JSON list of C-alpha atoms in Angstrom, two decimals:
[
{"chain": "A", "resi": 1, "resn": "MET", "atom": "CA", "xyz": [-10.58, -11.70, -13.66]},
{"chain": "A", "resi": 2, "resn": "TRP", "atom": "CA", "xyz": [-6.69, -11.73, -13.80]},
{"chain": "A", "resi": 3, "resn": "GLU", "atom": "CA", "xyz": [-4.83, -13.98, -16.19]},
{"chain": "A", "resi": 4, "resn": "LYS", "atom": "CA", "xyz": [-2.01, -14.54, -14.00]},
{"chain": "A", "resi": 5, "resn": "GLU", "atom": "CA", "xyz": [-2.06, -15.93, -10.27]},
{"chain": "A", "resi": 6, "resn": "HIS", "atom": "CA", "xyz": [-0.64, -12.70, -8.82]},
{"chain": "A", "resi": 7, "resn": "PRO", "atom": "CA", "xyz": [-1.36, -9.52, -10.68]},
{"chain": "A", "resi": 8, "resn": "THR", "atom": "CA", "xyz": [1.34, -6.78, -10.71]},
{"chain": "A", "resi": 9, "resn": "ALA", "atom": "CA", "xyz": [1.12, -3.27, -9.63]},
{"chain": "A", "resi": 10, "resn": "VAL", "atom": "CA", "xyz": [2.92, 0.10, -9.75]},
{"chain": "A", "resi": 11, "resn": "VAL", "atom": "CA", "xyz": [2.18, 2.77, -7.02]},
{"chain": "A", "resi": 12, "resn": "LEU", "atom": "CA", "xyz": [2.58, 6.48, -7.27]},
{"chain": "A", "resi": 13, "resn": "ASP", "atom": "CA", "xyz": [2.31, 8.66, -4.23]},
{"chain": "A", "resi": 14, "resn": "ASP", "atom": "CA", "xyz": [4.51, 11.61, -3.18]},
{"chain": "A", "resi": 15, "resn": "GLN", "atom": "CA", "xyz": [4.36, 10.66, 0.65]},
{"chain": "A", "resi": 16, "resn": "PRO", "atom": "CA", "xyz": [7.03, 7.62, 1.02]},
{"chain": "A", "resi": 17, "resn": "LEU", "atom": "CA", "xyz": [4.97, 6.34, 4.19]},
{"chain": "A", "resi": 18, "resn": "TRP", "atom": "CA", "xyz": [1.92, 6.15, 1.97]},
{"chain": "A", "resi": 19, "resn": "LEU", "atom": "CA", "xyz": [3.84, 4.34, -0.75]},
{"chain": "A", "resi": 20, "resn": "GLU", "atom": "CA", "xyz": [4.93, 1.77, 1.79]},
{"chain": "A", "resi": 21, "resn": "ALA", "atom": "CA", "xyz": [1.30, 1.43, 3.23]},
{"chain": "A", "resi": 22, "resn": "MET", "atom": "CA", "xyz": [-0.29, 0.99, -0.02]},
{"chain": "A", "resi": 23, "resn": "GLY", "atom": "CA", "xyz": [2.35, -1.70, -1.07]},
{"chain": "A", "resi": 24, "resn": "ASN", "atom": "CA", "xyz": [1.81, -3.51, 2.10]},
{"chain": "A", "resi": 25, "resn": "LEU", "atom": "CA", "xyz": [-2.04, -3.53, 1.41]},
{"chain": "A", "resi": 26, "resn": "LEU", "atom": "CA", "xyz": [-1.72, -4.57, -2.12]},
{"chain": "A", "resi": 27, "resn": "ASN", "atom": "CA", "xyz": [0.73, -7.37, -1.24]},
{"chain": "A", "resi": 28, "resn": "ARG", "atom": "CA", "xyz": [-1.86, -8.55, 1.53]},
{"chain": "A", "resi": 29, "resn": "LEU", "atom": "CA", "xyz": [-4.61, -8.70, -1.20]},
{"chain": "A", "resi": 30, "resn": "GLY", "atom": "CA", "xyz": [-2.43, -10.85, -3.33]},
{"chain": "A", "resi": 31, "resn": "MET", "atom": "CA", "xyz": [-0.90, -8.40, -5.67]},
{"chain": "A", "resi": 32, "resn": "GLU", "atom": "CA", "xyz": [2.98, -8.14, -6.31]},
{"chain": "A", "resi": 33, "resn": "VAL", "atom": "CA", "xyz": [3.99, -4.56, -6.24]},
{"chain": "A", "resi": 34, "resn": "VAL", "atom": "CA", "xyz": [6.82, -4.48, -8.94]},
{"chain": "A", "resi": 35, "resn": "GLY", "atom": "CA", "xyz": [7.67, -0.68, -8.50]},
{"chain": "A", "resi": 36, "resn": "SER", "atom": "CA", "xyz": [6.77, 2.55, -6.74]},
{"chain": "A", "resi": 37, "resn": "ALA", "atom": "CA", "xyz": [7.44, 6.23, -7.50]},
{"chain": "A", "resi": 38, "resn": "THR", "atom": "CA", "xyz": [7.09, 9.60, -5.78]},
{"chain": "A", "resi": 39, "resn": "ALA", "atom": "CA", "xyz": [6.72, 11.47, -8.99]},
{"chain": "A", "resi": 40, "resn": "GLY", "atom": "CA", "xyz": [4.78, 11.11, -12.23]},
{"chain": "A", "resi": 41, "resn": "THR", "atom": "CA", "xyz": [7.67, 10.90, -14.51]},
{"chain": "A", "resi": 42, "resn": "ASP", "atom": "CA", "xyz": [9.28, 8.35, -12.51]},
{"chain": "A", "resi": 43, "resn": "ALA", "atom": "CA", "xyz": [6.17, 6.34, -12.31]},
{"chain": "A", "resi": 44, "resn": "LEU", "atom": "CA", "xyz": [5.93, 6.22, -16.05]},
{"chain": "A", "resi": 45, "resn": "GLU", "atom": "CA", "xyz": [9.45, 5.07, -16.40]},
{"chain": "A", "resi": 46, "resn": "VAL", "atom": "CA", "xyz": [8.66, 2.17, -13.68]},
{"chain": "A", "resi": 47, "resn": "ILE", "atom": "CA", "xyz": [5.38, 1.31, -15.64]},
{"chain": "A", "resi": 48, "resn": "GLU", "atom": "CA", "xyz": [7.47, 1.07, -18.99]},
{"chain": "A", "resi": 49, "resn": "GLU", "atom": "CA", "xyz": [10.09, -1.17, -17.39]},
{"chain": "A", "resi": 50, "resn": "ASN", "atom": "CA", "xyz": [7.72, -3.57, -15.44]},
{"chain": "A", "resi": 51, "resn": "ARG", "atom": "CA", "xyz": [4.23, -3.53, -17.46]},
{"chain": "A", "resi": 52, "resn": "PRO", "atom": "CA", "xyz": [2.10, -3.92, -14.40]},
{"chain": "A", "resi": 53, "resn": "ASP", "atom": "CA", "xyz": [-1.39, -5.07, -14.55]},
{"chain": "A", "resi": 54, "resn": "VAL", "atom": "CA", "xyz": [-2.58, -2.18, -12.32]},
{"chain": "A", "resi": 55, "resn": "PHE", "atom": "CA", "xyz": [-1.50, 1.48, -11.70]},
{"chain": "A", "resi": 56, "resn": "VAL", "atom": "CA", "xyz": [-2.48, 2.82, -8.22]},
{"chain": "A", "resi": 57, "resn": "LEU", "atom": "CA", "xyz": [-1.92, 6.48, -7.55]},
{"chain": "A", "resi": 58, "resn": "ASP", "atom": "CA", "xyz": [-2.86, 9.51, -5.30]},
{"chain": "A", "resi": 59, "resn": "VAL", "atom": "CA", "xyz": [-4.65, 12.12, -7.62]},
{"chain": "A", "resi": 60, "resn": "GLY", "atom": "CA", "xyz": [-3.06, 14.65, -5.26]},
{"chain": "A", "resi": 61, "resn": "VAL", "atom": "CA", "xyz": [0.57, 13.69, -6.33]},
{"chain": "A", "resi": 62, "resn": "GLY", "atom": "CA", "xyz": [2.63, 16.64, -6.89]},
{"chain": "A", "resi": 63, "resn": "GLY", "atom": "CA", "xyz": [1.60, 18.71, -3.67]},
{"chain": "A", "resi": 64, "resn": "THR", "atom": "CA", "xyz": [0.16, 21.45, -5.61]},
{"chain": "A", "resi": 65, "resn": "GLY", "atom": "CA", "xyz": [-3.29, 20.94, -4.45]},
{"chain": "A", "resi": 66, "resn": "THR", "atom": "CA", "xyz": [-4.50, 20.13, -8.13]},
{"chain": "A", "resi": 67, "resn": "SER", "atom": "CA", "xyz": [-4.88, 16.90, -9.96]},
{"chain": "A", "resi": 68, "resn": "ASP", "atom": "CA", "xyz": [-2.75, 18.08, -12.98]},
{"chain": "A", "resi": 69, "resn": "GLU", "atom": "CA", "xyz": [0.24, 15.88, -12.57]},
{"chain": "A", "resi": 70, "resn": "ALA", "atom": "CA", "xyz": [-1.91, 12.60, -11.83]},
{"chain": "A", "resi": 71, "resn": "LEU", "atom": "CA", "xyz": [-4.16, 13.28, -14.64]},
{"chain": "A", "resi": 72, "resn": "ALA", "atom": "CA", "xyz": [-1.44, 13.76, -17.06]},
{"chain": "A", "resi": 73, "resn": "CYS", "atom": "CA", "xyz": [0.36, 10.68, -15.72]},
{"chain": "A", "resi": 74, "resn": "ILE", "atom": "CA", "xyz": [-2.81, 8.55, -16.02]},
{"chain": "A", "resi": 75, "resn": "ARG", "atom": "CA", "xyz": [-3.15, 9.76, -19.80]},
{"chain": "A", "resi": 76, "resn": "SER", "atom": "CA", "xyz": [0.36, 8.88, -20.59]},
{"chain": "A", "resi": 77, "resn": "ALA", "atom": "CA", "xyz": [0.41, 5.50, -18.87]},
{"chain": "A", "resi": 78, "resn": "ARG", "atom": "CA", "xyz": [-2.90, 4.55, -20.59]},
{"chain": "A", "resi": 79, "resn": "ALA", "atom": "CA", "xyz": [-1.79, 5.82, -24.03]},
{"chain": "A", "resi": 80, "resn": "ALA", "atom": "CA", "xyz": [1.36, 3.61, -23.92]},
{"chain": "A", "resi": 81, "resn": "HIS", "atom": "CA", "xyz": [-0.44, 0.59, -22.20]},
{"chain": "A", "resi": 82, "resn": "ARG", "atom": "CA", "xyz": [-4.17, 0.41, -23.17]},
{"chain": "A", "resi": 83, "resn": "ASP", "atom": "CA", "xyz": [-4.64, -2.71, -21.01]},
{"chain": "A", "resi": 84, "resn": "LEU", "atom": "CA", "xyz": [-3.41, -1.08, -17.83]},
{"chain": "A", "resi": 85, "resn": "LYS", "atom": "CA", "xyz": [-5.93, -0.75, -15.14]},
{"chain": "A", "resi": 86, "resn": "VAL", "atom": "CA", "xyz": [-5.85, 2.46, -12.99]},
{"chain": "A", "resi": 87, "resn": "VAL", "atom": "CA", "xyz": [-7.11, 3.00, -9.47]},
{"chain": "A", "resi": 88, "resn": "ALA", "atom": "CA", "xyz": [-6.92, 6.69, -8.66]},
{"chain": "A", "resi": 89, "resn": "LEU", "atom": "CA", "xyz": [-7.28, 7.52, -4.95]},
{"chain": "A", "resi": 90, "resn": "GLY", "atom": "CA", "xyz": [-7.82, 10.84, -3.24]},
{"chain": "A", "resi": 91, "resn": "SER", "atom": "CA", "xyz": [-9.29, 12.50, -0.07]},
{"chain": "A", "resi": 92, "resn": "GLU", "atom": "CA", "xyz": [-10.49, 15.50, -2.13]},
{"chain": "A", "resi": 93, "resn": "ALA", "atom": "CA", "xyz": [-11.69, 15.25, -5.72]},
{"chain": "A", "resi": 94, "resn": "ASN", "atom": "CA", "xyz": [-14.05, 17.31, -7.50]},
{"chain": "A", "resi": 95, "resn": "ALA", "atom": "CA", "xyz": [-16.36, 15.93, -10.17]},
{"chain": "A", "resi": 96, "resn": "GLN", "atom": "CA", "xyz": [-14.25, 17.48, -13.05]},
{"chain": "A", "resi": 97, "resn": "ASP", "atom": "CA", "xyz": [-11.23, 15.56, -11.81]},
{"chain": "A", "resi": 98, "resn": "VAL", "atom": "CA", "xyz": [-13.00, 12.44, -11.51]},
{"chain": "A", "resi": 99, "resn": "GLU", "atom": "CA", "xyz": [-14.56, 12.86, -15.09]},
{"chain": "A", "resi": 100, "resn": "ALA", "atom": "CA", "xyz": [-11.02, 13.43, -16.19]},
{"chain": "A", "resi": 101, "resn": "ALA", "atom": "CA", "xyz": [-9.49, 10.42, -14.74]},
{"chain": "A", "resi": 102, "resn": "PHE", "atom": "CA", "xyz": [-12.11, 8.18, -16.53]}
]
């Protein structure tokens, strides 16, 4: 599935504790976390600098109760890096947000 032995990832979540937990989980799964961010604009910079294989993010990032920031971040990241895989996580997502993420 992966061309390299250890695929790389960037993680976005506005909660530092979840960033750390997700980083630890990804490391245990054999991925190298090359960067993390607590805001979408920062995540895009980290993605540009590190060119990861995977972008893992919380669709509720931004604390507004909507997924607007996360969806905009996914769109921008994929527009710049067409091969980037995205894993969008969330405890509450409506069907419209899920469809938009795809």
